[in-house]
Coordinates of C-alpha atoms in Angstrom, one line a residue:
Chain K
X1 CA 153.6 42.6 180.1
X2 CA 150.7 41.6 178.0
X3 CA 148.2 44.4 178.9
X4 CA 148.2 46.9 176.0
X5 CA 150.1 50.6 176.9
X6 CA 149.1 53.2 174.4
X7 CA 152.5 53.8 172.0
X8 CA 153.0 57.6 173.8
X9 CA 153.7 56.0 177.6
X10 CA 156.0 53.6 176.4
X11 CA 158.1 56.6 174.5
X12 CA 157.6 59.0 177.9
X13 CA 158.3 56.5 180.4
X14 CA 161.9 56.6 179.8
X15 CA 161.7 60.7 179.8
X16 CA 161.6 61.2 183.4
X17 CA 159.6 57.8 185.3
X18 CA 162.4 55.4 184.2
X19 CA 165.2 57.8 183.6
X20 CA 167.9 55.0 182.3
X21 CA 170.6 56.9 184.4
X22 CA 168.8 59.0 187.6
X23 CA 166.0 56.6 187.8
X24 CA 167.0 52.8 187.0
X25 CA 170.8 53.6 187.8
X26 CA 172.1 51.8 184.7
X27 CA 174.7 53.0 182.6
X28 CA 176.8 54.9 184.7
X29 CA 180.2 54.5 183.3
X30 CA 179.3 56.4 180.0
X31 CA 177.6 58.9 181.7
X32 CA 180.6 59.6 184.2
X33 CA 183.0 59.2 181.2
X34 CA 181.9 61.1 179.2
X35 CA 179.9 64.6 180.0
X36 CA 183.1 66.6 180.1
X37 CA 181.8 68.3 177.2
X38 CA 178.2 68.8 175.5
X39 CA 179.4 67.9 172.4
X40 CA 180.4 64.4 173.8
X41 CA 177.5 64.2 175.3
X42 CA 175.8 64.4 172.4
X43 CA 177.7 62.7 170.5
X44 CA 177.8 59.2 173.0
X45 CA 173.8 60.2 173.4
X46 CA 172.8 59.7 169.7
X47 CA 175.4 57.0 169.3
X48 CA 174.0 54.8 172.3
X49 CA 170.1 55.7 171.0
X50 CA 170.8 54.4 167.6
X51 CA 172.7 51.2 169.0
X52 CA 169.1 50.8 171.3
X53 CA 166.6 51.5 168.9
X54 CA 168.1 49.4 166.5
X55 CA 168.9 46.4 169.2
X56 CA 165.5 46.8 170.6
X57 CA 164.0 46.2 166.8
X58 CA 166.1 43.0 165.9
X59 CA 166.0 41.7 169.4
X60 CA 161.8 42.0 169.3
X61 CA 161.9 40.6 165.9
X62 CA 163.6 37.4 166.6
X63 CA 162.5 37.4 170.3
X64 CA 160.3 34.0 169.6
X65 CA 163.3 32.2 167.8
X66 CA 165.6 33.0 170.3
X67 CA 165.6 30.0 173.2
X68 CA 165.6 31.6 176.6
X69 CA 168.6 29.3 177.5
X70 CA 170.9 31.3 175.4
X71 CA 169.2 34.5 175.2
X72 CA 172.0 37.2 176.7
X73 CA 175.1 35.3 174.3
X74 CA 172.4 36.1 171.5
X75 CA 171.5 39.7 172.9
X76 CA 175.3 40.3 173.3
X77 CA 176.1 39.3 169.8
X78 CA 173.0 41.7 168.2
X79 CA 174.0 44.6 170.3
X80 CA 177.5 44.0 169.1
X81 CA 176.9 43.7 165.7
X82 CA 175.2 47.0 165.9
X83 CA 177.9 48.7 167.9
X84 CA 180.6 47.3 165.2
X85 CA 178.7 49.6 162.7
X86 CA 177.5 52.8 164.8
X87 CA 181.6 52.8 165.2
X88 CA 182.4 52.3 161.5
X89 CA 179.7 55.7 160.8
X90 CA 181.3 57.5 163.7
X91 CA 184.8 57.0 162.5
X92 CA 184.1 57.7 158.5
X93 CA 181.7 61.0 159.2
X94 CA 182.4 62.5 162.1
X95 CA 186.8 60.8 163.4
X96 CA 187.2 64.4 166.2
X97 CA 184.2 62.7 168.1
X98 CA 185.6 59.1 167.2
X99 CA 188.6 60.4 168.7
X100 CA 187.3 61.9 171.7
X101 CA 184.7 58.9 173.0
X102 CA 188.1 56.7 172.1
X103 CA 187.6 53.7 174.2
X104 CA 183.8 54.4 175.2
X105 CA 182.7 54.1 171.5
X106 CA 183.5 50.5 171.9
X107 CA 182.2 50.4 175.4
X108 CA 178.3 50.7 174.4
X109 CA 178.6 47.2 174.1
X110 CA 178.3 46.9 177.9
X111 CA 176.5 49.8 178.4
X112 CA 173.9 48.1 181.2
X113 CA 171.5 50.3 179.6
X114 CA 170.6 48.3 176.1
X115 CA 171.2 44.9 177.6
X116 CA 169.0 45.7 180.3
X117 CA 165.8 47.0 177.6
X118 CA 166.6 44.1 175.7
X119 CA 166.0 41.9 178.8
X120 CA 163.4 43.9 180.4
X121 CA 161.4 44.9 177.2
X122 CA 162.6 44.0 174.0
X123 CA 162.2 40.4 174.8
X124 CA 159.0 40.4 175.3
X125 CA 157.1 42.7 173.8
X126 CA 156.2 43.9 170.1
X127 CA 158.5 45.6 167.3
X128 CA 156.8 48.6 167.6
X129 CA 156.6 49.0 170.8
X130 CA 159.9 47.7 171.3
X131 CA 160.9 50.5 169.0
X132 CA 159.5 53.5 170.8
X133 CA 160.8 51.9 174.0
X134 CA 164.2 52.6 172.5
X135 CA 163.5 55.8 170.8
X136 CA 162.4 57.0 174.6
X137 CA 165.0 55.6 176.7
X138 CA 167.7 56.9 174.1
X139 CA 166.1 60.4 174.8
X140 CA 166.4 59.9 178.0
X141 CA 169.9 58.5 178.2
X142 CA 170.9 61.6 176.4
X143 CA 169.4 64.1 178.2
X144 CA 170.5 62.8 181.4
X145 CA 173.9 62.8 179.5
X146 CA 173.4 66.2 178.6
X147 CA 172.3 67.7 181.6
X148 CA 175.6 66.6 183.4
X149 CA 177.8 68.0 180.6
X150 CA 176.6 71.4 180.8
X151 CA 177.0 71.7 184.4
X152 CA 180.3 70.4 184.4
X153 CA 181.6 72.0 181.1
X154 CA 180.1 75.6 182.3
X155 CA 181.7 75.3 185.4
X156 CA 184.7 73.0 184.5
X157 CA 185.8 75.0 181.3
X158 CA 183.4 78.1 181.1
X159 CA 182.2 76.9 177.9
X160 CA 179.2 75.8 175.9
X161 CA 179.8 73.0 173.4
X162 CA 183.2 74.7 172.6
X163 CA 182.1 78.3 172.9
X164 CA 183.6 80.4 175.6
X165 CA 181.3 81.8 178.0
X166 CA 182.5 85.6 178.9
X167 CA 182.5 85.3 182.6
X168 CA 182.8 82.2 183.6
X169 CA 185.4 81.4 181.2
X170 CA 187.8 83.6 183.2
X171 CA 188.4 81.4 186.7
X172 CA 187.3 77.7 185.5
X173 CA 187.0 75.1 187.9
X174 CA 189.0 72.6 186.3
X175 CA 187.6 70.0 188.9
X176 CA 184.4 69.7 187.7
X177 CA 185.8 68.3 184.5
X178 CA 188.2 65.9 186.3
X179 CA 187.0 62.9 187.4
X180 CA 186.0 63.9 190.5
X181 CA 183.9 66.6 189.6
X182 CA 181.7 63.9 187.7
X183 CA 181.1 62.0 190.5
X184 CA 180.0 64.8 192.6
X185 CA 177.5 66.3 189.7
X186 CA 175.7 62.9 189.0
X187 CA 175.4 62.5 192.8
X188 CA 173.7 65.7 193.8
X189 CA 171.6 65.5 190.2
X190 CA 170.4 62.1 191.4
X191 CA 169.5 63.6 195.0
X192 CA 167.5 66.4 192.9
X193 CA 165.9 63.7 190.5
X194 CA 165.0 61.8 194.4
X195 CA 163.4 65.2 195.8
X196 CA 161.4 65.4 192.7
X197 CA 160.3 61.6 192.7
X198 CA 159.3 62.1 196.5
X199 CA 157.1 65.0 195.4
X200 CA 155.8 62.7 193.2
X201 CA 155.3 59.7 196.2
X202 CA 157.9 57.4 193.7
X203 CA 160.7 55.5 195.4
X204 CA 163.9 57.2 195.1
X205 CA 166.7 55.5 193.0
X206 CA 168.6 52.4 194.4
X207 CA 171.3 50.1 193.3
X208 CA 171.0 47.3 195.7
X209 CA 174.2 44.8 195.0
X210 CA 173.7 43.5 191.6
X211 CA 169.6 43.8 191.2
X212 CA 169.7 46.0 188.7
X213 CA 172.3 44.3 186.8
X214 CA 170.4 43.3 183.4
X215 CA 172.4 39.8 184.3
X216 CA 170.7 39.2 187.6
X217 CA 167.9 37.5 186.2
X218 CA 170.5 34.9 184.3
X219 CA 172.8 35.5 187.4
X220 CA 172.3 32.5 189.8
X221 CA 174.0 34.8 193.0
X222 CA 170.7 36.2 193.6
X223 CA 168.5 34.4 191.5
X224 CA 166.0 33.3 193.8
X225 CA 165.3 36.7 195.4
X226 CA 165.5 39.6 192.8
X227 CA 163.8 37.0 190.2
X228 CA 160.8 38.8 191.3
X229 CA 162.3 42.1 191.3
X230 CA 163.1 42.6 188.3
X231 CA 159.8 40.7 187.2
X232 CA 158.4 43.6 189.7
X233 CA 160.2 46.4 188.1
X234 CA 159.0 45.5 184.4
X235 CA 156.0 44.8 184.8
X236 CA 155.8 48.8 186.5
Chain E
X1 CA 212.3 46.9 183.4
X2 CA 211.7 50.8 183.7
X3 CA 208.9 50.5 180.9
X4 CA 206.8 47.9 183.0
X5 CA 207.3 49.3 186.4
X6 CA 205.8 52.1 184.5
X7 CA 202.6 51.0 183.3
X8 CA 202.0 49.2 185.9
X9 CA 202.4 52.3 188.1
X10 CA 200.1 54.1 185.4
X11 CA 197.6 52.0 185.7
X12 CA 197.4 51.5 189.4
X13 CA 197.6 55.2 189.9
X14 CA 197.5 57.9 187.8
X15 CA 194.8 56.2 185.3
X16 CA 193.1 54.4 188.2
X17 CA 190.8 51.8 186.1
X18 CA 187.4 52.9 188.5
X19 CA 189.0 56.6 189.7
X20 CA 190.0 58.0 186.6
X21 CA 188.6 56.3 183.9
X22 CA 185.3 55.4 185.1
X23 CA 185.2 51.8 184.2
X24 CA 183.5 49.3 186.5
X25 CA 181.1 51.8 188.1
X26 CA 178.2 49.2 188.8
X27 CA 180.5 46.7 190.6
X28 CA 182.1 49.4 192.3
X29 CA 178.7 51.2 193.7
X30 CA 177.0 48.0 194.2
X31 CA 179.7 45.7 195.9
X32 CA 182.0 47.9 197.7
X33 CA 179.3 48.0 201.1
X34 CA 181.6 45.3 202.4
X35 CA 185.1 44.5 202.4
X36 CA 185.3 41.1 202.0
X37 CA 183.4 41.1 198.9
X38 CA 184.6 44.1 197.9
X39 CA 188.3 42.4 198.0
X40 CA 186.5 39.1 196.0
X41 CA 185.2 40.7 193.2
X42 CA 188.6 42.6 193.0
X43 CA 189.9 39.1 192.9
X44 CA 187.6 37.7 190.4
X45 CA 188.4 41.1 188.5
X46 CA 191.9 40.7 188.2
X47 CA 191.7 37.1 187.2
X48 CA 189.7 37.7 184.6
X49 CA 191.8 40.6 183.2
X50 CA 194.7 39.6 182.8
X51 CA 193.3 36.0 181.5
X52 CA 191.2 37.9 179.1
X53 CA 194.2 39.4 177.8
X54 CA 196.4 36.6 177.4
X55 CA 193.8 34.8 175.2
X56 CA 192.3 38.0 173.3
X57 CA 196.0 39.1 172.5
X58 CA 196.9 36.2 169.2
X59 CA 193.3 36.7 168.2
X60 CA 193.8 40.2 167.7
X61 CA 196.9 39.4 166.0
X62 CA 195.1 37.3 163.7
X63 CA 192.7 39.8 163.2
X64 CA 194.5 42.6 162.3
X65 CA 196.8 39.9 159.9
X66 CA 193.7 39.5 158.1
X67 CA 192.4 42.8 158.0
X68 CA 189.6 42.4 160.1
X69 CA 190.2 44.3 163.2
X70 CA 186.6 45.8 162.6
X71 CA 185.6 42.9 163.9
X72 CA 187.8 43.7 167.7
X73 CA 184.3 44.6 169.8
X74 CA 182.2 42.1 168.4
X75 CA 185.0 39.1 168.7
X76 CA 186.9 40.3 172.1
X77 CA 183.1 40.2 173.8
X78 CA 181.9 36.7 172.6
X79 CA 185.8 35.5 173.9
X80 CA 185.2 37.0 177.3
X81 CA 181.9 35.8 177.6
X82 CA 183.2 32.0 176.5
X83 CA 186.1 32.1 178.5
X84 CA 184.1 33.5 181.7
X85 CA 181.8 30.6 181.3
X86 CA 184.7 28.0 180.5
X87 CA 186.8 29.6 183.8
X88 CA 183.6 28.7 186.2
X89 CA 183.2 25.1 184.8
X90 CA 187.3 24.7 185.1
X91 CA 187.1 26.1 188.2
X92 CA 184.4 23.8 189.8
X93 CA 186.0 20.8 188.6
X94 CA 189.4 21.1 189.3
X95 CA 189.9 24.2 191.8
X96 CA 186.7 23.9 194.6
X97 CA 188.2 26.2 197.0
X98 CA 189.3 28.8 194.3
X99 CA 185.1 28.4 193.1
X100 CA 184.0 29.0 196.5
X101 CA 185.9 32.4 196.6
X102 CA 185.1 33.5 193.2
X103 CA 182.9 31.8 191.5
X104 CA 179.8 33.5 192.4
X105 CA 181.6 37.1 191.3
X106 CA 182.0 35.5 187.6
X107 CA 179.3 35.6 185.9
X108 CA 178.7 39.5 187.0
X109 CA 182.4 40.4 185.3
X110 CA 181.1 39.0 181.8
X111 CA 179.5 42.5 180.5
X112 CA 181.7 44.2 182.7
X113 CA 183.3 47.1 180.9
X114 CA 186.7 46.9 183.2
X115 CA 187.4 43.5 181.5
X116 CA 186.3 44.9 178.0
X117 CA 187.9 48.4 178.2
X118 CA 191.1 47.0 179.4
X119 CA 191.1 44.6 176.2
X120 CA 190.4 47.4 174.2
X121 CA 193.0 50.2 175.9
X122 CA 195.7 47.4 175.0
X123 CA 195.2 47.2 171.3
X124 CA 194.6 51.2 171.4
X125 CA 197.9 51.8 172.9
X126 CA 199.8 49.3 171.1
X127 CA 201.3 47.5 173.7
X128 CA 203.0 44.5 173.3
X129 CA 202.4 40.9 175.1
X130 CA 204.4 41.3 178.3
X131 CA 203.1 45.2 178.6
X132 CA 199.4 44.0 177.8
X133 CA 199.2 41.3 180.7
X134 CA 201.3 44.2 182.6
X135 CA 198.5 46.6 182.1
X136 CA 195.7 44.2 182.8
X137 CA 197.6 43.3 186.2
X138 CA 197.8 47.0 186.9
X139 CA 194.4 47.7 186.4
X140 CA 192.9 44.5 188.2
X141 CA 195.1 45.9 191.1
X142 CA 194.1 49.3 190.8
X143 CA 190.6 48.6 190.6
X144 CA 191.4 46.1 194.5
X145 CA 192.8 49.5 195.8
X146 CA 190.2 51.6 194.5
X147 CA 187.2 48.9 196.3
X148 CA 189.0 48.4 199.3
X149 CA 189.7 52.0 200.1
X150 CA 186.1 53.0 198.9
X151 CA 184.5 49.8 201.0
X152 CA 186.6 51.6 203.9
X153 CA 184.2 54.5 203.6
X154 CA 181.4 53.3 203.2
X155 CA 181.4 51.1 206.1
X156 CA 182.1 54.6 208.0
X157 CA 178.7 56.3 206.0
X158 CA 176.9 54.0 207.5
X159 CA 176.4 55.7 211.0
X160 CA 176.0 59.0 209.2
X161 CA 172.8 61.3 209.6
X162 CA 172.7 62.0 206.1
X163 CA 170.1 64.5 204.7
X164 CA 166.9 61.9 203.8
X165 CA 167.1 63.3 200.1
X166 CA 171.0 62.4 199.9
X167 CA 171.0 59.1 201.3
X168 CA 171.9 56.0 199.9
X169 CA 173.7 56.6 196.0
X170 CA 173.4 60.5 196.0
X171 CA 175.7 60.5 199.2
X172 CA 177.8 57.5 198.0
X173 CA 178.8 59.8 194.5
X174 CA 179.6 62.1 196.8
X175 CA 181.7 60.0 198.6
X176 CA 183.6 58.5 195.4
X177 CA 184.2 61.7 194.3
X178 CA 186.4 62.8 197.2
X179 CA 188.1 59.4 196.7
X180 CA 188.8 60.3 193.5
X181 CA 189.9 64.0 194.4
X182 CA 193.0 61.7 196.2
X183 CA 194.2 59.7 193.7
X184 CA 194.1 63.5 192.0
X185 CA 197.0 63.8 193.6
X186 CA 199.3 61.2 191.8
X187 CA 198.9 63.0 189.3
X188 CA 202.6 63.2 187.6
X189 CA 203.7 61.0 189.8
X190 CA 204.6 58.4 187.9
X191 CA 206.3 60.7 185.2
X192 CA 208.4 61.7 187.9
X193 CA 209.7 58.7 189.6
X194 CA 210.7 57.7 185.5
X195 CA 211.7 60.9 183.6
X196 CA 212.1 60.1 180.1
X197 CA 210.5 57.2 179.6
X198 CA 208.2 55.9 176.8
X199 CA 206.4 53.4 175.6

């Protein structure tokens, strides 16, 4: 990772190359959780991109004090530090979206998404850099995130962030905002994020086993194997 | 009696832990393409639930005694992390046949946000000891049912001629979300099997 990228790369990369959710496949419990609505999507979206950016930044800071030995106990305890207060914000200026994200507030914590930039990137490279590598994937998160809640609040509740839509309000399909319909939207939005990457001559997205866990690397159940993966995969 | 035959219904059913509530994708995409490791991460899984719970329970009453249960994400995290670590070392010792079946599927279930969210959903709903270990149970078991079914499909995908821009996790969301569409349909039932009870 220690050829120079020029700053803009690092903050488009995670725009549509390394999509977080339709292109590395990580964070996928948030993003089924919670796009019933646009306003929770934006809400989780801005959450998660402040916990990242802010991670990112204290995690490239002390990356050369940090021993590798017990680097993700360390990662964890940043991340959750920052988590603690993105909650404390969340429930003293805005408590209907507190209410809403209930549990998944909490959640970011294991969202595979910050761990994994923190392994992948944050570790190793520079604060700035480190930054805009947050700012980006946060984008990216979210409008993944985003682009699954209007779909399924449109069709699932005829709405718009809360405003009814005239003719699709009349005959919702509830389904697409039940857990079923999530599944179904992030599965055919991944096969159209695959038929643009093949355009494109990119590999379509994959979650072999536990590769693209951010604990693989540290994980010794395929640590001989993916070791090069994922050493593959960042340096991409 | 009634109340725990409840929950645990609840949370085997109607708020089905991967189904319904979305927790545990990764391990539930990424493990489920056979089912004998499908049923020993389930395993692991419900271990670690319900252990997680029985030690995270008096911290968070310490906590909240001292008026820090601000400090619930950062605490319950580091705990499950220590105690995942602490189970494997145990576990090697003292248990070798228990390690061989498990012990590989530990150290994936430390960030896992099943073992997390469960932890979490207990203090948000208030339960007390008994129903806490009674919900971890029921959503260690749910999240089993939810694998093994899941496992059952996709071992059936496989022969498939699947469109080339579906295959592999496109088709596989697909799949998971007519799985989900039939635990749709315990909806209520749980409510009705115990009118009038609450918890």
């Amino acid at each position: 990772m220690a050829e120079k990228k020029p700053l803009i790369k690092e903050l488009t990369k995670g725009f549509l190359a390394e999509n977080p959710v339709l292109r590395l496949v990580l964070g996928t419990c948030p993003t089924l959780a919670v796009s019933t609505s646009v306003t929770n999507a934006i809400g989780m979206g801005i959450s998660a991109s402040a916990v990242l950016i802010c991670s990112n930044i204290a995690i490239s800071a002390l990356r050369k004090i940090i021993p590798s030995k017990v680097r993700i106990p360390a990662y964890i305890v940043v991340i959750a530090s920052f988590v603690t207060i993105v909650q404390m914000i969340v429930k003293a200026f805005a408590p209907a979206l507190n209410e809403s994200l209930g549990v998944y507030l909490p959640l970011i914590v294991v969202n595979c998404i910050i761990l994994g930039r923190a392994e992948a990137f944050a570790g190793k490279n520079k604060v700035l850099a480190s930054a805009v590598d947050g700012l980006g994937m946060g984008i990216g998160f979210t409008a993944a995130l985003l682009a699954m809640a209007i779909v399924r609040e449109l069709l699932g509740a005829g709405s718009f962030a809360g405003h009814a839509i005239p003719l699709l309000s009349q005959n919702p399909m509830t389904i697409f905002i039940l857990p079923p319909g999530g599944f179904f939207v992030f599965g055919i939005l991944m096969a159209c994020a695959n038929k643009i990457a093949e355009g494109r001559g990119k590999p379509k997205a994959e979650l072999h086993g536990c590769e693209s866990c951010p604990m693989a690397a540290s994980c010794k159940l395929i640590q001989t194997d993916s070791a090069e993966n994922v050493k593959e995969a960042t340096v991409e | 009696m009634k109340a725990f035959l409840f929950i645990l219904l609840t949370a085997i059913l109607t708020q089905n832990f991967i189904l319904c509530k979305f927790l545990g994708i990764c391990p539930f995409l990424g493990v489920s393409k056979k089912l004998n490791t499908a049923v020993g991460m389930s395993a692991a899984v419900i271990f670690v639930m319900v252990l997680a719970t029985a030690v995270t329970y008096p911290i968070n009453t310490l906590l909240e005694k001292n008026d820090l249960a601000y400090l619930q994400t950062i605490v319950f995290i580091l705990v499950i992390a220590a105690l995942v670590q602490l189970v494997e070392i145990v576990l090697k010792k003292y248990i070798p046949s228990l390690y061989s079946a498990l012990g590989i599927y530990l150290p994936l279930i430390t960030t896992n946000c099943a073992v997390l969210g469960v932890v979490l959903l207990n203090v948000d709903n208030g339960y007390n000891f008994v129903q806490s270990l009674t919900n971890s149970f029921g959503a260690g078991v749910g999240f089993l049912l939810a694998m093994v079914m899941f496992a059952g499909v996709r071992e059936r995908m496989e022969s498939c001629d699947i469109p080339k821009f579906m295959q592999g996790l496109p088709i596989t969301l697909v799949a998971a979300s007519l799985t989900a569409v039939s635990f749709l349909g315990f909806t209520g039932l749980v409510e009705g099997i115990f009118p009038g009870v609450t918890i």
